[in-house]
Amino acid sequence: MVLLRICIASLFLLLLSLSLVSYNTSKPTGFSLKLIPSDSPDSPFYPGKLTQHERIQRMVELSKARAKYVGLLSTANQISTFYPENIYLRMYIHSLFYSVQVFIGTPKRPQTLLMDTGSHLIWTQCRPCISCFNQTDPPIFIPNTSATYRKLPCAHPICRQLYQCVNNECVYNQRYGGGSVTKGLASVETFAFPFNSNQTRSVGNIVFGCSNDNQNFTFSGTGRISGILGLGPYPDSLPSQLRNLINKRFSYCLPSSMTQNSVLRFGEDIQIIPNLKRTPFVRMNRSSHYFLNLLDISVAGHRLGFPPGAFSLKQNGSGGVVIDSGCTVTNMEREPYGVVVREFQNHFVRFGLERVVNSSEGFELCYKKRRGFSHYAGLTFHFEDADMVVQPQFMYVQNYRMRYFCVALLPFTGPTLIGAWQQQNTRFIYDLNLQELQFAPEDCSRDRLFS
């Protein structure tokens, strides 16, 4: 029965996606967006010049918030029926780590959106407001000042299947963790994306949410966030809507410095990468996340031998493995987490390192750093058809002031989330046509916008 539901949902998404073919029939090309982490001075969420210790604490808090969101959503997806009024996005907004800038309308106006690979709706605040959160730079979008704005008809397939028709208007009601809610009109507009260093390319007929009723959003009082850019596998996400323009492919490469900007690439802006590894996405019923089939894990080259199905998504919403740039540090379901942490302990006990208990960063396994010590264990995720090697420098966080290091893993009761810390210096390509994640090692510090 579960398999039948998954197949029916997958067929629905395929048919709905095909209904968008007439939207963008341009010759395949590409574009890129500056991808700004929240610790960057360019970010709306820039916390100021934090100490290294404060930065790590903030990173852990963001990861825990993100994990809580994904856990809630996974559970809801398993127990909800497949009707529009039950499709609620539960999310902790402050856990989103990256922002981008796009241009909306005619004349085009900049809007700063939070990037999310775990949701699909694109939305920005719109006037006139019933209730809007603080947004001053850029100003809130005003639909009637744009020559290309129009409302999404109720008869449109996306409205019929994903949103609701109320009083002959297509509307949505997205509920978020922590009591945040956004409501508005499903709309159609022209978006513009950077084509090179001084030009943009306009693309018409993009479905997006024009939110004029937003409750309990704070965004830390930045005044610079407009909404969210959904990159998930649903038909209303940006990659799905631009599929003929970008061949349903997007990519990023996160540098080893969490304060350095990177690049979100689409279509032909993704360079040809040699020796790509490929692993298929696992289609989960009604999920906006990218699930992967994790078979086993190795620590320091020793394969742990998890039984088949150990990382599979369970009917109660637990389990499963998600590749998630919105999560900073990898969160692992507690049972396999315990096995992995014990293997790290077995590795370090051979060197007689002193254990640090109750680290202020919030990690469970930490050790005093010995002068000249270099025997740090790496980790390998053994996915279906591909192994992802996490080099030792991306498996630990260092407290230089107190001279100790911690294994950068957190326990969790929901799905395993492979976070941005463990994704550093790896090129990831999300190919929605082939339904697979492609990846290869890369020096991500060299990936520059329009270089």
PDB file of N, CA and C in Angstrom, residues 3 30 37 49 66 84 92 107 109 122 146 154 174 184 217 232 234 242 261 282 294 301 334 357 371 374 379 435:
ATOM      1  N   LEU A   3       3.927   1.511  -1.102  1.00  0.00           N
ATOM      2  CA  LEU A   3       4.565   1.604  -2.418  1.00  0.00           C
ATOM      3  C   LEU A   3       3.590   2.162  -3.447  1.00  0.00           C
ATOM      4  N   GLY A  30      22.138  28.921 -19.038  1.00  0.00           N
ATOM      5  CA  GLY A  30      22.395  28.858 -17.611  1.00  0.00           C
ATOM      6  C   GLY A  30      22.529  30.239 -17.008  1.00  0.00           C
ATOM      7  N   PRO A  37      26.319  32.763   2.733  1.00  0.00           N
ATOM      8  CA  PRO A  37      26.058  32.113   4.023  1.00  0.00           C
ATOM      9  C   PRO A  37      25.751  33.147   5.095  1.00  0.00           C
ATOM     10  N   LYS A  49      31.269  40.336  14.198  1.00  0.00           N
ATOM     11  CA  LYS A  49      32.546  39.639  14.340  1.00  0.00           C
ATOM     12  C   LYS A  49      32.522  38.743  15.574  1.00  0.00           C
ATOM     13  N   ARG A  66      17.201  23.320  12.275  1.00  0.00           N
ATOM     14  CA  ARG A  66      16.907  22.756  10.958  1.00  0.00           C
ATOM     15  C   ARG A  66      16.480  21.292  11.076  1.00  0.00           C
ATOM     16  N   PRO A  84      -4.725  19.362  -0.765  1.00  0.00           N
ATOM     17  CA  PRO A  84      -4.063  20.656  -0.649  1.00  0.00           C
ATOM     18  C   PRO A  84      -4.182  21.288   0.728  1.00  0.00           C
ATOM     19  N   TYR A  92      11.674  25.969  10.502  1.00  0.00           N
ATOM     20  CA  TYR A  92      12.246  26.962  11.381  1.00  0.00           C
ATOM     21  C   TYR A  92      13.069  27.902  10.512  1.00  0.00           C
ATOM     22  N   PRO A 107       9.218  47.253 -14.177  1.00  0.00           N
ATOM     23  CA  PRO A 107      10.678  47.104 -14.160  1.00  0.00           C
ATOM     24  C   PRO A 107      11.132  46.159 -13.053  1.00  0.00           C
ATOM     25  N   ARG A 109      12.905  44.523  -9.920  1.00  0.00           N
ATOM     26  CA  ARG A 109      13.290  45.020  -8.600  1.00  0.00           C
ATOM     27  C   ARG A 109      13.939  43.878  -7.819  1.00  0.00           C
ATOM     28  N   ILE A 122       8.195  29.282  -4.174  1.00  0.00           N
ATOM     29  CA  ILE A 122       8.930  30.546  -4.240  1.00  0.00           C
ATOM     30  C   ILE A 122       7.974  31.635  -3.770  1.00  0.00           C
ATOM     31  N   SER A 146       4.031  46.611 -11.451  1.00  0.00           N
ATOM     32  CA  SER A 146       4.735  45.780 -12.427  1.00  0.00           C
ATOM     33  C   SER A 146       3.840  45.519 -13.635  1.00  0.00           C
ATOM     34  N   CYS A 154      -7.288  29.929 -11.103  1.00  0.00           N
ATOM     35  CA  CYS A 154      -7.677  28.752 -10.321  1.00  0.00           C
ATOM     36  C   CYS A 154      -7.652  27.482 -11.165  1.00  0.00           C
ATOM     37  N   GLN A 174       0.722  28.693   4.096  1.00  0.00           N
ATOM     38  CA  GLN A 174       1.867  27.893   4.516  1.00  0.00           C
ATOM     39  C   GLN A 174       2.156  28.129   5.993  1.00  0.00           C
ATOM     40  N   GLY A 184      -1.130  34.197   0.986  1.00  0.00           N
ATOM     41  CA  GLY A 184      -1.142  35.157  -0.107  1.00  0.00           C
ATOM     42  C   GLY A 184      -1.738  34.598  -1.374  1.00  0.00           C
ATOM     43  N   PHE A 217       6.955  36.263  11.961  1.00  0.00           N
ATOM     44  CA  PHE A 217       8.294  36.252  11.377  1.00  0.00           C
ATOM     45  C   PHE A 217       9.084  37.408  11.991  1.00  0.00           C
ATOM     46  N   GLY A 232      13.182  22.551  -4.098  1.00  0.00           N
ATOM     47  CA  GLY A 232      12.822  21.150  -3.935  1.00  0.00           C
ATOM     48  C   GLY A 232      12.293  20.519  -5.215  1.00  0.00           C
ATOM     49  N   TYR A 234       9.386  19.572  -6.322  1.00  0.00           N
ATOM     50  CA  TYR A 234       7.997  19.761  -6.743  1.00  0.00           C
ATOM     51  C   TYR A 234       7.909  20.663  -7.979  1.00  0.00           C
ATOM     52  N   LEU A 242      11.928  26.081 -14.487  1.00  0.00           N
ATOM     53  CA  LEU A 242      12.895  26.493 -15.509  1.00  0.00           C
ATOM     54  C   LEU A 242      13.537  25.300 -16.202  1.00  0.00           C
ATOM     55  N   ASN A 261      31.441  33.739   0.509  1.00  0.00           N
ATOM     56  CA  ASN A 261      30.341  33.547  -0.432  1.00  0.00           C
ATOM     57  C   ASN A 261      30.705  32.479  -1.456  1.00  0.00           C
ATOM     58  N   VAL A 282      15.937   9.112  -3.734  1.00  0.00           N
ATOM     59  CA  VAL A 282      14.861   8.214  -3.316  1.00  0.00           C
ATOM     60  C   VAL A 282      13.589   9.044  -3.233  1.00  0.00           C
ATOM     61  N   LEU A 294      21.351   5.545   1.714  1.00  0.00           N
ATOM     62  CA  LEU A 294      22.614   5.291   2.409  1.00  0.00           C
ATOM     63  C   LEU A 294      22.661   3.834   2.841  1.00  0.00           C
ATOM     64  N   GLY A 301      38.403   4.345   7.549  1.00  0.00           N
ATOM     65  CA  GLY A 301      38.578   3.232   6.622  1.00  0.00           C
ATOM     66  C   GLY A 301      37.965   1.931   7.068  1.00  0.00           C
ATOM     67  N   ARG A 334      19.668   8.698  16.226  1.00  0.00           N
ATOM     68  CA  ARG A 334      20.456   8.404  17.416  1.00  0.00           C
ATOM     69  C   ARG A 334      21.070   7.007  17.424  1.00  0.00           C
ATOM     70  N   VAL A 357      34.532  16.560  28.545  1.00  0.00           N
ATOM     71  CA  VAL A 357      33.125  16.298  28.835  1.00  0.00           C
ATOM     72  C   VAL A 357      32.365  17.623  28.885  1.00  0.00           C
ATOM     73  N   ARG A 371      49.802  18.539  21.187  1.00  0.00           N
ATOM     74  CA  ARG A 371      50.709  19.194  20.250  1.00  0.00           C
ATOM     75  C   ARG A 371      51.264  18.173  19.252  1.00  0.00           C
ATOM     76  N   SER A 374      48.046  14.444  14.654  1.00  0.00           N
ATOM     77  CA  SER A 374      47.516  14.583  13.292  1.00  0.00           C
ATOM     78  C   SER A 374      46.705  13.375  12.838  1.00  0.00           C
ATOM     79  N   LEU A 379      35.561  10.038   7.446  1.00  0.00           N
ATOM     80  CA  LEU A 379      34.310   9.274   7.395  1.00  0.00           C
ATOM     81  C   LEU A 379      33.889   9.134   5.934  1.00  0.00           C
ATOM     82  N   GLN A 435      17.192  12.290 -11.974  1.00  0.00           N
ATOM     83  CA  GLN A 435      16.799  11.946 -10.607  1.00  0.00           C
ATOM     84  C   GLN A 435      17.985  11.389  -9.819  1.00  0.00           C
TER      85      GLN A 435
END
